[in-house]
Coordinates of C-alpha atoms in Angstrom, one line a residue:
X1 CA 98.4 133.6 123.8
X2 CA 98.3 136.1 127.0
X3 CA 95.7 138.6 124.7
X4 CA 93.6 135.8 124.0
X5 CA 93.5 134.5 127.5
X6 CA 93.2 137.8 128.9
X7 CA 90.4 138.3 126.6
X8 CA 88.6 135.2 128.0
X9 CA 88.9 136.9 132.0
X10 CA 88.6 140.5 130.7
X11 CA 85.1 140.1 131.5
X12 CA 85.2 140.1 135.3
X13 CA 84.8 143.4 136.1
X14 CA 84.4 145.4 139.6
X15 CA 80.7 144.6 139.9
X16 CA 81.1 140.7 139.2
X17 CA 83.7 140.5 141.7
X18 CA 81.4 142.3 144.5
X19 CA 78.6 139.8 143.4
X20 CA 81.3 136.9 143.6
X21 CA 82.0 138.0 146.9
X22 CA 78.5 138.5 148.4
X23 CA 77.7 134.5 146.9
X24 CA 80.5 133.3 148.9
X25 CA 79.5 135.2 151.9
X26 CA 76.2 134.1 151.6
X27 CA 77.5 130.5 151.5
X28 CA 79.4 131.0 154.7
X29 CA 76.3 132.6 156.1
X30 CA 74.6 129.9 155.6
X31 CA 76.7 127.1 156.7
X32 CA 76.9 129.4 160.3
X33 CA 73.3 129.9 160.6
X34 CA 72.9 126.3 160.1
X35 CA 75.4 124.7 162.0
X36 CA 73.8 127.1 165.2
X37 CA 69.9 126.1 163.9
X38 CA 70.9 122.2 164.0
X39 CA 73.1 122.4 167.3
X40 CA 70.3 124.3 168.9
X41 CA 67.7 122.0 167.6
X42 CA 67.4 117.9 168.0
X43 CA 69.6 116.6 165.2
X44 CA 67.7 113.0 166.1
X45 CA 64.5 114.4 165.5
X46 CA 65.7 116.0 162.3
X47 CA 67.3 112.4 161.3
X48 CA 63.5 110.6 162.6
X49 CA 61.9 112.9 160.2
X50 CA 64.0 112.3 157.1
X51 CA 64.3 108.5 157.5
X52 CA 60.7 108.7 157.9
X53 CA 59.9 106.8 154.3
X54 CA 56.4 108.9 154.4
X55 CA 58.0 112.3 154.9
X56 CA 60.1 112.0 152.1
X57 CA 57.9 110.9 150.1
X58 CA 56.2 114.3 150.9
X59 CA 59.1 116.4 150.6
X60 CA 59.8 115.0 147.1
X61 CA 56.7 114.9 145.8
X62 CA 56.3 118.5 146.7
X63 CA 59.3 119.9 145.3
X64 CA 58.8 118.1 142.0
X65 CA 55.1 119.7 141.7
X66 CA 57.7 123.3 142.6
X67 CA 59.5 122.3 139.8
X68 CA 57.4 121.4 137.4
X69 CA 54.9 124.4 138.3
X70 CA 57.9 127.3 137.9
X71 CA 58.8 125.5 134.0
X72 CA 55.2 126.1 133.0
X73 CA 54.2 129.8 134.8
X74 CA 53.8 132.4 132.0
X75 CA 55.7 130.1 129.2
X76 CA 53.8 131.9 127.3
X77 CA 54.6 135.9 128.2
X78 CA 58.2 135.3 129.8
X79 CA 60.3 136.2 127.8
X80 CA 58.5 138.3 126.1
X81 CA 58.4 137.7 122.2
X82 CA 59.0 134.7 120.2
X83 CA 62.1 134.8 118.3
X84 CA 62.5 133.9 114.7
X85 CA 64.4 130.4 115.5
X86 CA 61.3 129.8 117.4
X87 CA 58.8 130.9 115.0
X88 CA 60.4 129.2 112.5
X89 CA 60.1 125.7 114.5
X90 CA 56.5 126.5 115.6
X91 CA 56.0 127.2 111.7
X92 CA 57.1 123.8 110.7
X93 CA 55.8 121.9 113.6
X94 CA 52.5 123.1 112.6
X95 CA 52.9 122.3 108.7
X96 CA 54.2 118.5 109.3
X97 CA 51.2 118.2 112.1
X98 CA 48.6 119.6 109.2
X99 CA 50.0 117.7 106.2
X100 CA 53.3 116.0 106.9
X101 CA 55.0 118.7 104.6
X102 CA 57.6 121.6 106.0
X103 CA 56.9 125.4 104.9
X104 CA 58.8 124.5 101.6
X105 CA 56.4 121.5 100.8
X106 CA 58.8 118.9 101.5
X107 CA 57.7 115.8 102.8
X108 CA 58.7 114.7 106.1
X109 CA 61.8 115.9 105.6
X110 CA 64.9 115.0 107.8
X111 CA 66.4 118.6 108.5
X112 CA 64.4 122.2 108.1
X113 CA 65.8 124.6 105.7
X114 CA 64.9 128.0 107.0
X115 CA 66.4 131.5 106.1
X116 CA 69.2 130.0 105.2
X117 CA 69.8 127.4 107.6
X118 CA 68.8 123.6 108.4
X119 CA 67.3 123.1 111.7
X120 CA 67.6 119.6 113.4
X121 CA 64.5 117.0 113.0
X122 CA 64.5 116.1 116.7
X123 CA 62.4 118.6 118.3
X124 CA 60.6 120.1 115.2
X125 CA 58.8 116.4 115.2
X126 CA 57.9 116.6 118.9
X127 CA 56.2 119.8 118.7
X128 CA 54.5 118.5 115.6
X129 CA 52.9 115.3 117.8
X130 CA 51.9 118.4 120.7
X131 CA 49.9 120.4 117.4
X132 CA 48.2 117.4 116.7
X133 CA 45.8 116.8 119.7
X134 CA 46.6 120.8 120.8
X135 CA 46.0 124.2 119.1
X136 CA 48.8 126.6 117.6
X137 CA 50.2 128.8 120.4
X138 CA 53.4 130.0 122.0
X139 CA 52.5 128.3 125.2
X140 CA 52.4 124.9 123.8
X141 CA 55.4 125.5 120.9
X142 CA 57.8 126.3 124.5
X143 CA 55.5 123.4 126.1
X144 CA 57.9 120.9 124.2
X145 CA 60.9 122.5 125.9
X146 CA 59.1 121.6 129.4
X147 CA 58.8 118.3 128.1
X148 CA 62.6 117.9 127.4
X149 CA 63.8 119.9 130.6
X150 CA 61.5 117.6 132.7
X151 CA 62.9 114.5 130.7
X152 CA 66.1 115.7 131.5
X153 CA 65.5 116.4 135.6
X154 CA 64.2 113.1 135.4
X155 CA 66.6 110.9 134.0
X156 CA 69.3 112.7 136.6
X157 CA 67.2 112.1 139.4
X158 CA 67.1 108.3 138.3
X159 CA 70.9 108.3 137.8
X160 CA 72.0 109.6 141.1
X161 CA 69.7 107.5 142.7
X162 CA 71.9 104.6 141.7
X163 CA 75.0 106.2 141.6
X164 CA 75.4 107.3 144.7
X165 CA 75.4 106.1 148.4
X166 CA 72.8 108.1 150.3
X167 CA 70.6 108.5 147.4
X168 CA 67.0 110.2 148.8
X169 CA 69.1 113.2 150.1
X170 CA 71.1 113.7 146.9
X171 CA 68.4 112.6 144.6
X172 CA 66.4 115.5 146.0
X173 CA 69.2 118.1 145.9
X174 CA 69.3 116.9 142.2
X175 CA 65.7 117.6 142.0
X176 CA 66.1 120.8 143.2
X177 CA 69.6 121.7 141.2
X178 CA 68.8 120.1 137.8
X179 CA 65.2 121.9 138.0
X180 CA 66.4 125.5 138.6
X181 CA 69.7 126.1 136.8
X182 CA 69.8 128.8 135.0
X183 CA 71.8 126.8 132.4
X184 CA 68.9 124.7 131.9
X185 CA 65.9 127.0 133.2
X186 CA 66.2 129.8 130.7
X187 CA 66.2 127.5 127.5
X188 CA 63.3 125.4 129.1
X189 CA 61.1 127.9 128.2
X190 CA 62.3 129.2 125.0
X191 CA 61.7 126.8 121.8
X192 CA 65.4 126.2 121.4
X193 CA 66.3 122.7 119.7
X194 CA 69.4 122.6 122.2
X195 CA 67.6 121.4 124.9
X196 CA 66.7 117.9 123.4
X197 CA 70.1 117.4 122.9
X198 CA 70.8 117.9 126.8
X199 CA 67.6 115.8 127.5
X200 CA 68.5 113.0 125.2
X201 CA 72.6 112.7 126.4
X202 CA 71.3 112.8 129.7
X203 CA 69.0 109.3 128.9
X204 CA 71.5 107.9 127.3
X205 CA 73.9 108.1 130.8
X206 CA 71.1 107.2 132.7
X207 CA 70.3 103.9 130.5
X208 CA 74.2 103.3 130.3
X209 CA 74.3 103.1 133.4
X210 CA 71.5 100.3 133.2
X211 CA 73.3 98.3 130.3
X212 CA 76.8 97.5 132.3
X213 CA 75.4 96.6 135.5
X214 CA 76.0 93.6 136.9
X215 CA 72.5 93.3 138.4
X216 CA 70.3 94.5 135.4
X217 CA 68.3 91.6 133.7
X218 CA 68.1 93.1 130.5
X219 CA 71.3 94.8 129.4
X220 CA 71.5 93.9 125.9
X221 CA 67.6 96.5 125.4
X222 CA 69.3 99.0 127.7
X223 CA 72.3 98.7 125.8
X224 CA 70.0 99.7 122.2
X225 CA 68.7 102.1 124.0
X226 CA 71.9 104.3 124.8
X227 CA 73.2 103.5 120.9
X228 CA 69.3 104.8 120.0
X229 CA 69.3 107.5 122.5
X230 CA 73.1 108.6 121.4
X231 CA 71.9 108.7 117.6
X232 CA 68.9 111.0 118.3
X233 CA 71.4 113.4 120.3
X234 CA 73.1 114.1 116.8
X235 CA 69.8 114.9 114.8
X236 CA 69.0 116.8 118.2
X237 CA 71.7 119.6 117.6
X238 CA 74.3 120.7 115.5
X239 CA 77.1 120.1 118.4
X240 CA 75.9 116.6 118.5
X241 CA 78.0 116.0 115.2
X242 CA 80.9 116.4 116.8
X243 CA 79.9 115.5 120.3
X244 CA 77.7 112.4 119.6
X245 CA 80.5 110.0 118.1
X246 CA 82.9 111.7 120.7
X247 CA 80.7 110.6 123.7
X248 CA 80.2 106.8 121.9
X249 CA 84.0 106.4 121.4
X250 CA 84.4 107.5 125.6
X251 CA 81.3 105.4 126.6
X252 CA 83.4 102.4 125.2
X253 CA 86.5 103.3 126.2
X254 CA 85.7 102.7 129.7
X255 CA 83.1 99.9 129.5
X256 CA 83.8 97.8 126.5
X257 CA 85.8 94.8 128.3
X258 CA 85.9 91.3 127.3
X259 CA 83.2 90.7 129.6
X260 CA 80.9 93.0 128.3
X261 CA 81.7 92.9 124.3
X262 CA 78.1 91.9 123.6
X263 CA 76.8 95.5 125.2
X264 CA 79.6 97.5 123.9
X265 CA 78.7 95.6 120.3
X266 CA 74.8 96.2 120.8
X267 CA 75.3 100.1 121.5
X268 CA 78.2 100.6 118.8
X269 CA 75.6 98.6 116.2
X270 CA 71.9 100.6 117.3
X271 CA 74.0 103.9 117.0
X272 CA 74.6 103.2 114.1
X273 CA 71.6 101.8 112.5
X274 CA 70.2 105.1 113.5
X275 CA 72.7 106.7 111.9
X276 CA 72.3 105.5 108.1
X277 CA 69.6 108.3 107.4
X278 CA 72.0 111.3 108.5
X279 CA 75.1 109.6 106.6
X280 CA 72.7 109.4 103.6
X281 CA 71.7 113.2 103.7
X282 CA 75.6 114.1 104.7
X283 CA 76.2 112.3 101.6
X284 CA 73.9 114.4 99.0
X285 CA 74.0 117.4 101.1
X286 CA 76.9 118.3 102.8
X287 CA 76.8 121.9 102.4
X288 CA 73.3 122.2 103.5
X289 CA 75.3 120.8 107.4
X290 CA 78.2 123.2 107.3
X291 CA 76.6 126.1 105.4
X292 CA 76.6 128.1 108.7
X293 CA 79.6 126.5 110.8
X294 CA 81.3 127.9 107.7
X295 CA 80.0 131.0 108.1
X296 CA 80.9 131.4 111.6
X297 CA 84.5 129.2 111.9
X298 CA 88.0 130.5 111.8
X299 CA 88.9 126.7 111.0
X300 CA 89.0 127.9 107.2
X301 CA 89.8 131.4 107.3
X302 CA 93.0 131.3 104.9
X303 CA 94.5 134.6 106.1
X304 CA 95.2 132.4 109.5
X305 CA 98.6 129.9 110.4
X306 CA 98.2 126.8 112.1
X307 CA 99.5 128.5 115.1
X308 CA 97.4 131.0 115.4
X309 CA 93.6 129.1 114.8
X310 CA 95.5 126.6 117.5
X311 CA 95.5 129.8 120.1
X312 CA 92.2 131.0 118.7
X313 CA 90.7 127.6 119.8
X314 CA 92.4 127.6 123.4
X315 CA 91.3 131.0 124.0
X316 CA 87.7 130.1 123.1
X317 CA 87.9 126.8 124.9
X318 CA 88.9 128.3 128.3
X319 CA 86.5 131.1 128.3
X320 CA 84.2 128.1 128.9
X321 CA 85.6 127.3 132.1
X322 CA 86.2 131.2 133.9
X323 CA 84.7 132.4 136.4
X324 CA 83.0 135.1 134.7
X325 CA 80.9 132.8 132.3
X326 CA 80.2 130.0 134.8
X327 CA 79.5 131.7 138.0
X328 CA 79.1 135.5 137.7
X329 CA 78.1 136.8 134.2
X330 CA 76.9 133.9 132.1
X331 CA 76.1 134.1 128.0
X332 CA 75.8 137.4 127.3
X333 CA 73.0 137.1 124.8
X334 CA 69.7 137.9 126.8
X335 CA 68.3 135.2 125.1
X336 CA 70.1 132.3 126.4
X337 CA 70.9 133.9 129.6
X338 CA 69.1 136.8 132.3
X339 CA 72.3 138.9 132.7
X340 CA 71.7 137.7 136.5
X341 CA 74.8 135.4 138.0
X342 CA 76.5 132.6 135.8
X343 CA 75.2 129.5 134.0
X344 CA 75.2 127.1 137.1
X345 CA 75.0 128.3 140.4
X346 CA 77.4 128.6 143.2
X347 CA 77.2 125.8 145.3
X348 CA 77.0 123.5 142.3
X349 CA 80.2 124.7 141.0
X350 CA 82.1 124.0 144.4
X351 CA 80.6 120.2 145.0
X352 CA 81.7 119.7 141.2
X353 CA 85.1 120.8 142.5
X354 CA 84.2 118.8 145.3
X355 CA 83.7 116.0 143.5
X356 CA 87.0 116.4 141.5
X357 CA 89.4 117.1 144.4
X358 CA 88.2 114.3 146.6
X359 CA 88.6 111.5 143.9
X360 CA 92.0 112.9 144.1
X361 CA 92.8 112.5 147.4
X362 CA 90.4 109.8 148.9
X363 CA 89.7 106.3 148.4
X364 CA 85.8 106.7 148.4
X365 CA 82.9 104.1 147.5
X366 CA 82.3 105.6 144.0
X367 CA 81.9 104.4 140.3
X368 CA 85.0 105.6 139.0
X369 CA 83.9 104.3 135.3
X370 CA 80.9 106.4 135.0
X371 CA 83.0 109.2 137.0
X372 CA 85.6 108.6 134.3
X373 CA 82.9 109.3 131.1
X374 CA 81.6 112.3 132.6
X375 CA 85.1 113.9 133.4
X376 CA 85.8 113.3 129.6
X377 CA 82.0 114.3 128.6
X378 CA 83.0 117.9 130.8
X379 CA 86.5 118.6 128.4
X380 CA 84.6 117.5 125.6
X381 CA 82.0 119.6 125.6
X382 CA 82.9 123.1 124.6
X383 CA 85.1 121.9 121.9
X384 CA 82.2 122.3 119.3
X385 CA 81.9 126.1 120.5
X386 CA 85.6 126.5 120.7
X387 CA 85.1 126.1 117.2
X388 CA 83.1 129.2 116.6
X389 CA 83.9 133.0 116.8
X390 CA 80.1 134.2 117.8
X391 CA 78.9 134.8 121.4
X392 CA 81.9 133.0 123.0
X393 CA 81.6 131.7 125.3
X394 CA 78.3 130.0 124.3
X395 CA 75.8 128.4 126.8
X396 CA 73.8 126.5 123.6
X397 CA 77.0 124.8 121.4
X398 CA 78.6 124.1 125.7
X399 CA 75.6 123.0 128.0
X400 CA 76.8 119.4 127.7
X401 CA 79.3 121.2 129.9
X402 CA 76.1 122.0 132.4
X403 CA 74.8 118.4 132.4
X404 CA 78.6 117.1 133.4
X405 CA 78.9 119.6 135.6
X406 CA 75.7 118.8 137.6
X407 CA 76.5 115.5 137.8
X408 CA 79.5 115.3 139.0
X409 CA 78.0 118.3 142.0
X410 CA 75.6 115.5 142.4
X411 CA 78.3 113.1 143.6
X412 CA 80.3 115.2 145.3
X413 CA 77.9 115.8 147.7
X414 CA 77.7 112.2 147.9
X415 CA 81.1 112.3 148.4
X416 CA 80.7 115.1 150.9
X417 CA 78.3 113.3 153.3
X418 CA 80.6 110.1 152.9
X419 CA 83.5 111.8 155.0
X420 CA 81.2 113.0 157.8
X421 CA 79.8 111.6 160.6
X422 CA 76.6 110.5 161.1
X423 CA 76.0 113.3 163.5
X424 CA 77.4 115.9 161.1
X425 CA 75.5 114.2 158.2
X426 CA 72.2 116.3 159.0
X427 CA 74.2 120.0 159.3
X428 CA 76.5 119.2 156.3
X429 CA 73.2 118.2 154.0
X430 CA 71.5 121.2 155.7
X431 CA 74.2 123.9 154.6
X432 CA 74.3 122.6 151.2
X433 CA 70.3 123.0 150.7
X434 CA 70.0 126.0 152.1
X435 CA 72.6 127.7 150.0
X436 CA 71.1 125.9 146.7
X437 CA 67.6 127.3 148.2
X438 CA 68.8 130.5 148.6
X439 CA 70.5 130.9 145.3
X440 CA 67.6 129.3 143.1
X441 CA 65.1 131.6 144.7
X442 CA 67.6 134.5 143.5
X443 CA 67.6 133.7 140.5
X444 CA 63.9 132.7 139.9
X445 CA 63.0 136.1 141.8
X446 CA 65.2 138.0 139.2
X447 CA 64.4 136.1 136.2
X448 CA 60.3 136.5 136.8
X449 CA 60.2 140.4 138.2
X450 CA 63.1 141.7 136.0
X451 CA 63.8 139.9 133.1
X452 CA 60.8 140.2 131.3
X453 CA 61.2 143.5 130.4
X454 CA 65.3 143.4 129.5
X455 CA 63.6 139.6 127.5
X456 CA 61.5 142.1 125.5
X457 CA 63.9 143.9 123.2
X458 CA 66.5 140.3 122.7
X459 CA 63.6 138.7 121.4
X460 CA 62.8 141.3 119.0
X461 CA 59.2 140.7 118.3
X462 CA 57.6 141.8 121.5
X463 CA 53.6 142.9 121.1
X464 CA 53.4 142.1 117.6
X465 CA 50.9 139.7 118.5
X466 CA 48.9 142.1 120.2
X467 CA 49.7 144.6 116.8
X468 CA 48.3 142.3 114.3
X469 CA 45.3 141.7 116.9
X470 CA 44.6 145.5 117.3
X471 CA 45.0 146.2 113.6
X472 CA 42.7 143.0 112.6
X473 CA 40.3 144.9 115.0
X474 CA 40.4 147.5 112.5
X475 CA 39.0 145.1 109.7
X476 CA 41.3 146.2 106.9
X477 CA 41.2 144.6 103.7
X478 CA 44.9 143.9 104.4
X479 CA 47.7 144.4 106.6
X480 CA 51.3 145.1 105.4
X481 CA 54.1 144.4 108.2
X482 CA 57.6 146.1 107.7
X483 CA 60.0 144.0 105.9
X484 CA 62.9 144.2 108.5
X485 CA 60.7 141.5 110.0
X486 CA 61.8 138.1 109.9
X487 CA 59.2 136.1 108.0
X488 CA 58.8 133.1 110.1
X489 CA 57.8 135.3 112.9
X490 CA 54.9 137.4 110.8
X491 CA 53.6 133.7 109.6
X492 CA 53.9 132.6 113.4
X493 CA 52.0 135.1 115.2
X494 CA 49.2 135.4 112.0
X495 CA 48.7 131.2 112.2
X496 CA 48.3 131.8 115.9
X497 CA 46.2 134.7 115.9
X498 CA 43.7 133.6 113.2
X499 CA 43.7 136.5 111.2
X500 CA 40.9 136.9 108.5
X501 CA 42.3 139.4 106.1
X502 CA 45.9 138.7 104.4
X503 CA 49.2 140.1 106.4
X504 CA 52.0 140.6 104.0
X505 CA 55.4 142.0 104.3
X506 CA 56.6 144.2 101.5
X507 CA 56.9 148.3 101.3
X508 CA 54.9 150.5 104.2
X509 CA 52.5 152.2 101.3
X510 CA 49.6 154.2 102.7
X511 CA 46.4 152.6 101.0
X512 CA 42.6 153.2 102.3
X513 CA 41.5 149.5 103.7
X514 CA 45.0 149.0 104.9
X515 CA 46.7 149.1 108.1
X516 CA 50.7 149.3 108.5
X517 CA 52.7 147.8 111.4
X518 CA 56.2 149.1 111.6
X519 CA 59.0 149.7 114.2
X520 CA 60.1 153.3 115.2
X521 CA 62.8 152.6 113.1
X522 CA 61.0 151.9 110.2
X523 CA 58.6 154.9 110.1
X524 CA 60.7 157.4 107.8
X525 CA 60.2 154.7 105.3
X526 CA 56.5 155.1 105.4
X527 CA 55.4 156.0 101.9
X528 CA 52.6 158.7 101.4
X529 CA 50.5 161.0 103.5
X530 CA 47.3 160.0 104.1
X531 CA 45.2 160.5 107.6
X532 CA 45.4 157.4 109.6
X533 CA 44.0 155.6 112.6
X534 CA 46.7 154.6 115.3
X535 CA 46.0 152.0 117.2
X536 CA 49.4 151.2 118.3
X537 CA 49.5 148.9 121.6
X538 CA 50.5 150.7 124.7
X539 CA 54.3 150.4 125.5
X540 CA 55.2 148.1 122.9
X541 CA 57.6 147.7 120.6
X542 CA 55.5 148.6 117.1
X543 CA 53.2 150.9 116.2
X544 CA 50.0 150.5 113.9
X545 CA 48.6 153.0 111.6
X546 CA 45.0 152.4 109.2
X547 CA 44.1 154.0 106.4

């Protein structure tokens, strides 16, 4: 139990500790510079401004252009590289857009086999609608995560607002929060199925919310709408198997009274109407679900006790929570994290705490039901990755964990303002967005100057867009790509690019008319010794050679 728990902190090293350290200086920094800027200043005149219904207007309206301008700069280049998950999405998003068939000539199918695995319908079917009234390209394949990110900032914003008491200040530090954390920024603009899921669970709080309140005129739609919106999270993402029926079962444990039976009957029912299509394909095709949660689970590794998958588990399941993963290092794949500070940042992490330790303490105006469902959404939602032995801890099978987390930060700084003066109000709300400023401009700094280039070698297919490109310049009768290639990414980049002649992968044979595009890795495997042409791009990662 101590190794595997000491395996889960092992990770906080000297350096993570230092950057710990400056954070929390910085936070104090802040909170001093601030409290001497406000005192100095008219705190009245700061209050005027804010009440001011036209100013915050203005202030909202600007950040959410912010927001919605830093999702979409360079989609395209940063990171750099699609990745075979994505090319394999884009590949089938374009096939049902052109003829409602997948790349294996299935018909509308209801999960994607590729290379081995089945990828959920959800967002495959969304970038298909994009390819219909757009052309093939890597900005608008990662376009359709914008879309879901946005959907997601969106329905948060809408759910604080009614959640909490002093809703235009913590609806806009929402704004800003949901809309730069690195949990969520980084997979915005990769092509990543896990981000619907976050999108979808976090709609289905927000209309929730709607369907068991005592003012809403129509709860028994909003209440099909979370059982809808809860359905599409498990064709979403694999976790949503687990977590989908896990978060219906704690949605009704705290609302379904006597009094609201017909909501808690409508939700439970549209669920699982929804449902019968995935029960039907569980049904015939099991193994095509758990082919690779088989592959990577200790659950039925044989040469394991009881005892001993049970402290497996823990161990995986509270690496979720350190330190180290959630506020200094992060994932450690550079493709769901920057290798720059944890998955949520700083200030977010203590107003969750926040949150927690005053509902402990204090009698505060607060939903304690909706509080309740997110405080069981947050233990619930790393269970899925517990489950697994690759990349732990995980930020894709956990960032439920990141949506409950950022909600409940949401209301503790509700919470926060509640036990402050009116006069304090202004310094305490000033503290809190200057340190959220400071740390979200950190980040987006270090994740637009310096990790494109550390993006370039996780996503493995840097520049072979611009390889293809240069040998098609060539006009070869054909062009032969190494086979250490994944395939969906070859077939990606030539539907994007257009090419004329064919591109096939198979053995690096020198031929006149033919051009070769191989890594460095791959050049000792180049048969034949013809002259050539290189026309490899500058500083990328393959070379190109024509015969």
């Amino acid at each position: 139990m101590a190794a595997i728990l000491g395996k889960s902190f092992g990770g906080i090293n000297t350096a993570t500790l230092l950057f710990g350290g400056v954070l929390l200086s910085h936070f104090f920094r802040c909170y001093a510079l601030s409290m001497t800027a406000v005192q100095l200043s008219s705190t009245n005149v700061f209050m005027r401004a804010w009440n001011s219904r036209i100013v915050r207007i203005g202030i909202f309206a600007a950040l959410a252009i912010l927001i919605v301008s830093i999702h979409l700069l360079r989609i395209d280049t940063v990171p750099r590289g699609v990745y075979q998950d994505e090319a394999a999405i884009g590949i089938n998003a374009l096939s049902i857009a052109h003829d409602g068939r997948d790349e294996h000539g299935e018909v509308f199918p209801l999960f994607f086999e590729s290379f081995g695995d089945y990828k959920a319908p959800v967002y495959i079917y969304t970038a298909a609608l994009l390819f219909r009234v757009a052309p093939p390209s890597t900005a608008i394949l990662r376009l359709t995560s914008a879309f879901y990110v946005l959907l997601l900032v969106t329905a948060v914003v809408l759910l604080v607002r009614r959640l909490t008491m002093h809703r235009q200040t913590v609806a806009a530090y929402a704004l800003l929060a949901a809309g730069t954390l690195p949990w969520f920024f980084t997979l915005s603009r990769i092509s990543f199925e896990v981000i619907s899921q976050a999108a979808l669970t976090a709609t289905a709080l927000l209309t929730l919310w709607y369907a068991f309140c005592p003012a809403t005129k129509h709860a028994l739609g909003w209440s099909a709408a979370t059982g809808i919106l809860l359905a599409l999270s498990v064709y979403a993402y694999p976790t949503g198997r687990i977590i989908g029926f896990g978060l219906l079962a704690i949605m009704l444990l705290f609302y379904a009274r006597r009094s609201t039976v017909r909501q808690a009957l409508v939700i439970t029912c549209s669920f699982a109407i929804c449902l019968v299509p995935y029960l039907l394909y569980v049904l015939r095709h099991a193994d095509h679900l758990t082919a690779r949660f088989n592959g990577m689970t200790f659950v039925f590794d044989p040469s394991l006790s009881f005892i001993q998958k049970a402290m497996i588990f823990l161990g995986n399941y509270v690496a979720h929570f350190t330190p180290a993963f959630l506020l200094l290092q992060g994932d450690g794949n550079l493709r769901h994290a920057i290798g720059f500070g944890g998955e949520i940042f700083l200030t977010v992490g203590i107003l969750a705490l926040t949150c927690l330790v005053l509902l402990t303490i204090r009698r505060l105006r607060v939903d304690r039901r909706f509080i309740g469902v997110l405080v069981c959404l947050m233990v619930l939602a790393p269970v899925a990755s517990a489950l697994t032995t690759d990349g732990i801890p995980h930020s894709l099978r956990s960032i439920l964990l990141g949506l409950s987390l950022l909600l409940l930060s949401c209301i503790g700084f509700d919470l926060l303002l509640q036990i402050f003066s009116k006069r304090m109000y202004p310094i305490v709300a000033l503290v809190i967005f200057l340190c959220l400023g400071t740390e979200a401009t950190a980040y987006l700094y270090h994740y637009f100057a310096v990790y494109p280039a550390v993006s370039a070698a996780a996503f493995e297919s840097s520049d072979l867009s611009g390889a293809l490109q240069r040998a098609a310049a060539e006009h070869p009768q054909e062009i032969i790509v190494t086979p250490h290639i994944n395939y969906a990414t070859v077939r990606w980049y030539q539907t994007v690019a257009k090419l004329p002649m064919p591109v096939r992968q198979e053995e690096l044979v020198q031929k006149p008319g033919r051009c070769l595009i191989f890594r460095n890795d791959d050049q000792a495997e180049i048969i034949g010794s013809l002259p050539f042409k290189d026309v490899s791009p500058p500083e990328g990662l393959f070379h190109v050679r024509c015969y």
